[in-house]
Structures are given as C-alpha cells and as structure tokens.
C-alpha cells in the first residue's frame, strides 16, 4: 500500500473512531440540539486536540501528515486501546513507541536554600509547565496548602482553573487565567513533545470552556514579572508584585516571589499574613523537598 493509500486509511480510521463517541464520553456538554452527524464533530476533535479544524479535516481527507504529539493526543481523545493506537501510528508512518518517560523534577539545592531563607516573602519554585515543585509557608498562606494536593495535580494553571478557593483569590480572575494560558502556550511551542504538558492541556480543554477558547486563540506570553491583586480571606486586599528568577544551572526551574511596595497597606497585609502563617505552622505546611 503506497503512502497516499495509507493516509486515506488513516482518515477513514479516525472518522470511524470519532463517530463511535458521544460528547459526554470526552467531557463535552450535551447542548440538547439534534446533531446532524453521529458521534463527535471534526471541530470538536480538533478543539480537544488543540489543533485547527482545517488541520484535522486534512488528516481525515488524507491530505496532511500528523506529528507524533498530535497522534498521541488523538489516541487519548478517541480513547484508542493499545492495538488501535499502534495501528493508527502504522498508518501514519510513525513509530508507535511511547516517548521515554521523563523523570520527576526535583528542586535544585541552591533554589531550595534560597526558598527556605524567604521567611516573610511568599515564594514557589515552578518548572516550565508551571508544576509547583516547592514552596515556603508564606506561599501556602497566600495561595493554598500545596501539601494537601497530590503531587501529580500540583500545577499552578490547573489550580487557577479548577480550584474554587484559588480562583476566588483573584478579583481579575479572567486576566490572570488568560495570562496563564498564554504562558503555557509559549511553553508548548518550546517543548511540543512533553507528554505531561499535552495531558494537562487536554484535561483543562475538556473541563473548562474558557481554557479551551483561549488555548485555541494561540496568544503567547513569557513568564517574567508583573503585578497581581489578591482578595485574601485572612489578609484582605493585597496588591503584590511578582518576579521570576531563573536558575542559571537549571533553566527549567524558576523561583517566583511576591512582594509589596514598602510602606503600603499590602506590605502590612503581608506582615499580618506572615504572623498568621507562623502561628498556624505545621509539618504539612513546611517547604516541599
């Protein structure tokens, strides 16, 4: 079978698999309107895979080659078993071997020591996809008790979109969340083969309509510095400047700090929060190692 025939078979296979799925199976809402086609629409599959509808349509029509990350996303969205996944990759002319599992990142010792020394400044260590690798008690007091969150779910973007308490911290939640998506989109361009980032995007695309729409808009931003307004349940309204310091020895790890303008009410609020955090300190809220 020649390459064009393989592409035609791939398109037929993708169409058959999407027609077997109902929206509820992939977390899409049932609008109640009658669907003209059985199963998922092309645009729904494309949206969940974070690709354009035109790109996906060309795949089904045999007019476009698919990359390994796109095929991985489609295998997840179409809920393929191992045999179906291997067959799809064979038709696409790709190696079906899953990418090598990446080891869990550990905080660089120098960053950990710096983090431990910031007793009055909220600070976290994030990797590029914004997993929270470490934090100090002030960060737990400001944002959330990270120790209570399973490690695999301890991601700042996920928390902003899925944790009601974290969402309530930001009066301008939409602006904060939109920036998170733009920063994550930039990282996806830098490392398109990161399976955990692909999984995170797929999960949030299914769960949140705003994330799905903003991800599809392809806006990008670099994580650097800025100002955020918090409405904290203990410390009240806080206007804090955040800054990102990248480790020279490990550029994949960044220290993010929140500080207040000297003499401002927000600085007083941080001092109060520091006292509150110290009085409420427990082994679970100590910095992660």
Short mmCIF file of C-alpha atoms in Angstrom, two decimals:
data_model
loop_
_atom_site.label_atom_id
_atom_site.label_comp_id
_atom_site.label_asym_id
_atom_site.label_seq_id
_atom_site.Cartn_x
_atom_site.Cartn_y
_atom_site.Cartn_z
CA UNK A 1 0.00 0.00 0.00
CA UNK A 2 1.51 3.39 -1.02
CA UNK A 3 1.78 6.43 1.22
CA UNK A 4 -1.36 8.12 -0.18
CA UNK A 5 -3.40 4.97 0.39
CA UNK A 6 -2.09 4.80 3.96
CA UNK A 7 -3.25 8.39 4.51
CA UNK A 8 -6.66 7.53 3.16
CA UNK A 9 -6.88 4.56 5.52
CA UNK A 10 -5.82 6.79 8.43
CA UNK A 11 -8.58 9.27 7.60
CA UNK A 12 -11.17 6.50 7.42
CA UNK A 13 -9.95 5.11 10.74
CA UNK A 14 -10.10 8.49 12.51
CA UNK A 15 -13.59 9.14 11.16
CA UNK A 16 -14.82 5.72 12.28
CA UNK A 17 -13.44 6.14 15.78
CA UNK A 18 -14.86 9.66 16.32
CA UNK A 19 -18.27 8.51 15.12
CA UNK A 20 -18.32 5.94 17.91
CA UNK A 21 -18.00 8.57 20.66
CA UNK A 22 -20.68 10.78 22.16
CA UNK A 23 -19.82 14.25 23.55
CA UNK A 24 -20.35 13.15 27.15
CA UNK A 25 -17.64 10.48 26.74
CA UNK A 26 -14.99 13.17 26.30
CA UNK A 27 -16.41 15.67 28.77
CA UNK A 28 -18.24 17.92 26.31
CA UNK A 29 -21.64 19.30 27.36
CA UNK A 30 -24.78 17.99 25.73
CA UNK A 31 -26.48 21.06 24.25
CA UNK A 32 -29.68 19.16 23.64
CA UNK A 33 -29.75 20.16 19.97
CA UNK A 34 -30.05 17.44 17.38
CA UNK A 35 -26.70 16.51 15.84
CA UNK A 36 -26.52 16.11 12.08
CA UNK A 37 -23.65 13.62 12.34
CA UNK A 38 -23.23 10.58 14.53
CA UNK A 39 -20.57 10.83 17.21
CA UNK A 40 -18.14 13.73 17.59
CA UNK A 41 -17.84 16.51 15.04
CA UNK A 42 -14.50 17.20 13.38
CA UNK A 43 -14.27 20.60 15.06
CA UNK A 44 -14.82 19.01 18.48
CA UNK A 45 -11.98 16.53 17.97
CA UNK A 46 -9.75 19.35 16.70
CA UNK A 47 -10.60 21.55 19.67
CA UNK A 48 -9.81 18.80 22.18
CA UNK A 49 -6.53 18.05 20.39
CA UNK A 50 -5.57 21.76 20.36
CA UNK A 51 -5.24 21.82 16.57
CA UNK A 52 -7.19 23.72 13.94
CA UNK A 53 -10.29 22.23 12.37
CA UNK A 54 -8.63 22.65 8.96
CA UNK A 55 -5.61 20.63 10.15
CA UNK A 56 -7.80 17.80 11.41
CA UNK A 57 -10.01 17.87 8.31
CA UNK A 58 -6.95 17.47 6.12
CA UNK A 59 -5.90 14.45 8.22
CA UNK A 60 -9.26 12.78 7.64
CA UNK A 61 -9.09 13.62 3.94
CA UNK A 62 -5.60 12.12 3.62
CA UNK A 63 -4.07 15.47 2.67
CA UNK A 64 -1.91 16.07 5.73
CA UNK A 65 0.71 14.17 7.76
CA UNK A 66 0.33 14.10 11.53
CA UNK A 67 3.12 14.64 14.03
CA UNK A 68 3.79 12.23 16.89
CA UNK A 69 2.35 14.62 19.55
CA UNK A 70 -0.84 15.12 17.51
CA UNK A 71 -1.27 11.37 17.09
CA UNK A 72 -0.76 10.92 20.83
CA UNK A 73 -3.47 13.49 21.52
CA UNK A 74 -5.86 11.85 19.07
CA UNK A 75 -5.25 8.44 20.63
CA UNK A 76 -6.20 9.85 24.01
CA UNK A 77 -9.23 11.80 22.77
CA UNK A 78 -10.58 8.92 20.67
CA UNK A 79 -9.94 6.53 23.57
CA UNK A 80 -7.93 4.07 21.49
CA UNK A 81 -6.65 0.87 23.03
CA UNK A 82 -3.03 -0.22 22.51
CA UNK A 83 -3.75 -2.16 19.32
CA UNK A 84 -5.75 0.69 17.81
CA UNK A 85 -3.05 3.16 18.77
CA UNK A 86 -0.34 1.01 17.13
CA UNK A 87 -2.49 0.67 14.00
CA UNK A 88 -3.03 4.44 13.79
CA UNK A 89 0.70 5.12 14.07
CA UNK A 90 1.42 2.45 11.43
CA UNK A 91 -0.97 4.14 9.01
CA UNK A 92 0.67 7.50 9.77
CA UNK A 93 4.14 6.04 9.12
CA UNK A 94 5.28 6.83 12.66
CA UNK A 95 6.94 4.83 15.40
CA UNK A 96 4.23 3.93 17.92
CA UNK A 97 6.73 3.63 20.76
CA UNK A 98 5.68 5.95 23.52
CA UNK A 99 8.12 8.76 24.33
CA UNK A 100 10.56 7.92 27.07
CA UNK A 101 9.05 8.67 30.46
CA UNK A 102 10.62 11.80 31.90
CA UNK A 103 11.87 11.67 35.42
CA UNK A 104 10.13 13.79 38.04
CA UNK A 105 11.91 17.09 38.52
CA UNK A 106 13.45 17.77 41.90
CA UNK A 107 14.18 21.23 43.19
CA UNK A 108 17.75 22.33 42.67
CA UNK A 109 19.54 22.55 46.07
CA UNK A 110 20.52 26.20 45.62
CA UNK A 111 16.92 27.17 44.88
CA UNK A 112 15.73 25.18 47.87
CA UNK A 113 18.12 27.03 50.21
CA UNK A 114 17.02 30.39 48.80
CA UNK A 115 13.38 29.37 49.20
CA UNK A 116 13.93 28.31 52.80
CA UNK A 117 15.50 31.70 53.58
CA UNK A 118 12.49 33.71 52.41
CA UNK A 119 10.54 33.65 55.65
CA UNK A 120 8.45 36.79 55.01
CA UNK A 121 8.10 36.57 51.22
CA UNK A 122 5.71 34.15 49.51
CA UNK A 123 7.72 32.09 47.04
CA UNK A 124 7.37 28.96 44.92
CA UNK A 125 9.60 27.02 42.56
CA UNK A 126 7.92 26.18 39.25
CA UNK A 127 9.06 24.27 36.22
CA UNK A 128 8.29 25.43 32.70
CA UNK A 129 4.81 23.90 32.54
CA UNK A 130 4.13 25.54 35.93
CA UNK A 131 4.12 22.44 38.12
CA UNK A 132 4.70 23.58 41.72
CA UNK A 133 7.92 21.82 42.70
CA UNK A 134 8.42 23.55 46.05
CA UNK A 135 7.01 26.34 48.20
CA UNK A 136 7.51 28.08 51.52
CA UNK A 137 4.96 28.56 54.32
CA UNK A 138 4.18 32.08 53.12
CA UNK A 139 3.22 30.75 49.67
CA UNK A 140 0.88 28.24 51.32
CA UNK A 141 -0.62 31.06 53.39
CA UNK A 142 -1.09 33.29 50.34
CA UNK A 143 -2.24 30.78 47.72
CA UNK A 144 -3.23 27.36 49.06
CA UNK A 145 -1.96 24.47 51.16
CA UNK A 146 0.06 22.77 48.43
CA UNK A 147 0.90 19.84 50.70
CA UNK A 148 -2.73 18.69 50.58
CA UNK A 149 -2.70 18.47 46.77
CA UNK A 150 -1.45 15.22 45.16
CA UNK A 151 1.91 15.80 43.53
CA UNK A 152 0.71 14.97 40.01
CA UNK A 153 -2.06 17.59 40.32
CA UNK A 154 0.13 20.28 41.88
CA UNK A 155 0.15 22.62 38.89
CA UNK A 156 -0.47 26.36 39.13
CA UNK A 157 -2.52 26.59 35.93
CA UNK A 158 -4.69 23.65 36.96
CA UNK A 159 -5.33 25.28 40.34
CA UNK A 160 -6.27 28.61 38.76
CA UNK A 161 -8.89 26.89 36.60
CA UNK A 162 -10.17 24.09 38.83
CA UNK A 163 -9.75 25.12 42.49
CA UNK A 164 -12.62 27.42 43.60
CA UNK A 165 -10.61 28.81 46.55
CA UNK A 166 -7.64 29.73 44.34
CA UNK A 167 -9.97 31.17 41.72
CA UNK A 168 -11.65 33.36 44.37
CA UNK A 169 -8.27 34.89 45.31
CA UNK A 170 -8.16 36.90 42.08
CA UNK A 171 -10.69 39.70 41.53
CA UNK A 172 -9.41 39.81 37.95
CA UNK A 173 -9.53 36.04 37.54
CA UNK A 174 -10.10 36.26 33.79
CA UNK A 175 -6.95 38.33 33.25
CA UNK A 176 -4.84 36.05 35.46
CA UNK A 177 -6.18 32.88 33.83
CA UNK A 178 -5.78 34.21 30.30
CA UNK A 179 -2.13 35.05 31.02
CA UNK A 180 -1.59 31.53 32.39
CA UNK A 181 -2.88 30.04 29.14
CA UNK A 182 -0.67 32.34 27.05
CA UNK A 183 2.39 31.36 29.10
CA UNK A 184 1.56 27.68 28.77
CA UNK A 185 1.05 28.09 25.02
CA UNK A 186 4.56 29.58 24.77
CA UNK A 187 5.96 26.58 26.61
CA UNK A 188 4.11 24.19 24.31
CA UNK A 189 5.97 25.75 21.38
CA UNK A 190 9.29 25.28 23.16
CA UNK A 191 8.66 21.64 24.04
CA UNK A 192 5.83 20.22 21.90
CA UNK A 193 6.76 16.63 22.80
CA UNK A 194 6.22 16.99 26.54
CA UNK A 195 3.57 14.34 27.28
CA UNK A 196 2.60 15.82 30.66
CA UNK A 197 2.02 19.24 29.13
CA UNK A 198 -0.08 17.64 26.38
CA UNK A 199 -2.07 15.76 29.01
CA UNK A 200 -2.60 18.94 31.06
CA UNK A 201 -3.85 20.88 28.04
CA UNK A 202 -6.19 18.06 27.10
CA UNK A 203 -7.56 17.79 30.63
CA UNK A 204 -8.22 21.51 31.00
CA UNK A 205 -9.64 21.79 27.49
CA UNK A 206 -12.26 19.21 28.39
CA UNK A 207 -13.03 20.67 31.81
CA UNK A 208 -13.13 24.40 31.09
CA UNK A 209 -14.68 26.26 28.18
CA UNK A 210 -12.60 29.41 28.81
CA UNK A 211 -9.34 27.44 28.71
CA UNK A 212 -10.44 25.69 25.53
CA UNK A 213 -11.30 29.01 23.83
CA UNK A 214 -8.15 30.83 24.95
CA UNK A 215 -5.88 27.93 24.04
CA UNK A 216 -7.38 27.92 20.58
CA UNK A 217 -6.67 31.65 20.21
CA UNK A 218 -2.89 30.94 20.27
CA UNK A 219 -1.95 34.00 22.34
CA UNK A 220 1.50 33.72 23.90
CA UNK A 221 3.35 35.38 26.78
CA UNK A 222 6.66 34.95 28.55
CA UNK A 223 6.68 34.48 32.31
CA UNK A 224 8.73 37.36 33.74
CA UNK A 225 7.31 39.91 36.16
CA UNK A 226 4.12 41.81 36.86
CA UNK A 227 1.51 42.77 39.45
CA UNK A 228 -1.41 40.76 40.79
CA UNK A 229 -4.29 41.83 43.03
CA UNK A 230 -5.43 39.33 45.66
CA UNK A 231 -8.60 39.27 47.72
CA UNK A 232 -7.29 37.15 50.58
CA UNK A 233 -9.70 35.69 53.16
CA UNK A 234 -7.27 36.43 56.03
CA UNK A 235 -5.07 39.35 54.92
CA UNK A 236 -7.67 41.26 52.91
CA UNK A 237 -6.92 43.02 49.62
CA UNK A 238 -3.28 42.79 48.55
CA UNK A 239 -1.51 44.30 45.56
CA UNK A 240 1.68 42.30 45.08
CA UNK A 241 4.49 42.49 42.56
CA UNK A 242 5.68 39.11 41.32
CA UNK A 243 9.06 38.35 39.82
CA UNK A 244 10.62 35.27 38.26
CA UNK A 245 14.23 34.29 38.87
CA UNK A 246 15.63 31.55 36.63
CA UNK A 247 18.30 29.20 37.92
CA UNK A 248 21.45 29.56 35.83
CA UNK A 249 22.35 25.92 36.46
CA UNK A 250 18.86 24.62 35.68
CA UNK A 251 16.83 26.96 33.43
CA UNK A 252 13.82 24.65 33.70
CA UNK A 253 13.32 25.72 37.33
CA UNK A 254 12.23 29.22 38.31
CA UNK A 255 11.75 30.90 41.66
CA UNK A 256 8.60 33.07 41.72
CA UNK A 257 8.28 35.63 44.53
CA UNK A 258 5.53 38.06 45.62
CA UNK A 259 6.46 41.32 47.32
CA UNK A 260 4.68 44.54 48.27
CA UNK A 261 5.67 48.18 47.88
CA UNK A 262 7.41 49.39 51.08
CA UNK A 263 5.10 51.27 53.42
CA UNK A 264 1.96 50.20 51.58
CA UNK A 265 -1.14 48.60 53.10
CA UNK A 266 -0.22 45.48 51.16
CA UNK A 267 3.11 45.28 52.98
CA UNK A 268 1.21 45.48 56.26
CA UNK A 269 -1.05 42.73 54.96
CA UNK A 270 1.94 40.52 54.16
CA UNK A 271 3.33 41.09 57.66
CA UNK A 272 0.00 40.07 59.13
CA UNK A 273 -0.06 37.02 56.87
CA UNK A 274 3.46 36.11 57.99
CA UNK A 275 2.40 36.22 61.64
CA UNK A 276 -0.69 34.19 60.85
CA UNK A 277 1.33 31.61 58.92
CA UNK A 278 3.86 31.31 61.75
CA UNK A 279 1.13 30.71 64.32
CA UNK A 280 -0.54 28.17 62.04
CA UNK A 281 2.68 26.38 61.03
CA UNK A 282 2.59 22.61 60.99
CA UNK A 283 4.69 19.83 59.40
CA UNK A 284 2.28 19.72 56.45
CA UNK A 285 2.90 23.36 55.55
CA UNK A 286 6.66 23.21 55.60
CA UNK A 287 8.53 23.76 52.35
CA UNK A 288 8.45 20.76 49.99
CA UNK A 289 11.70 18.94 49.35
#
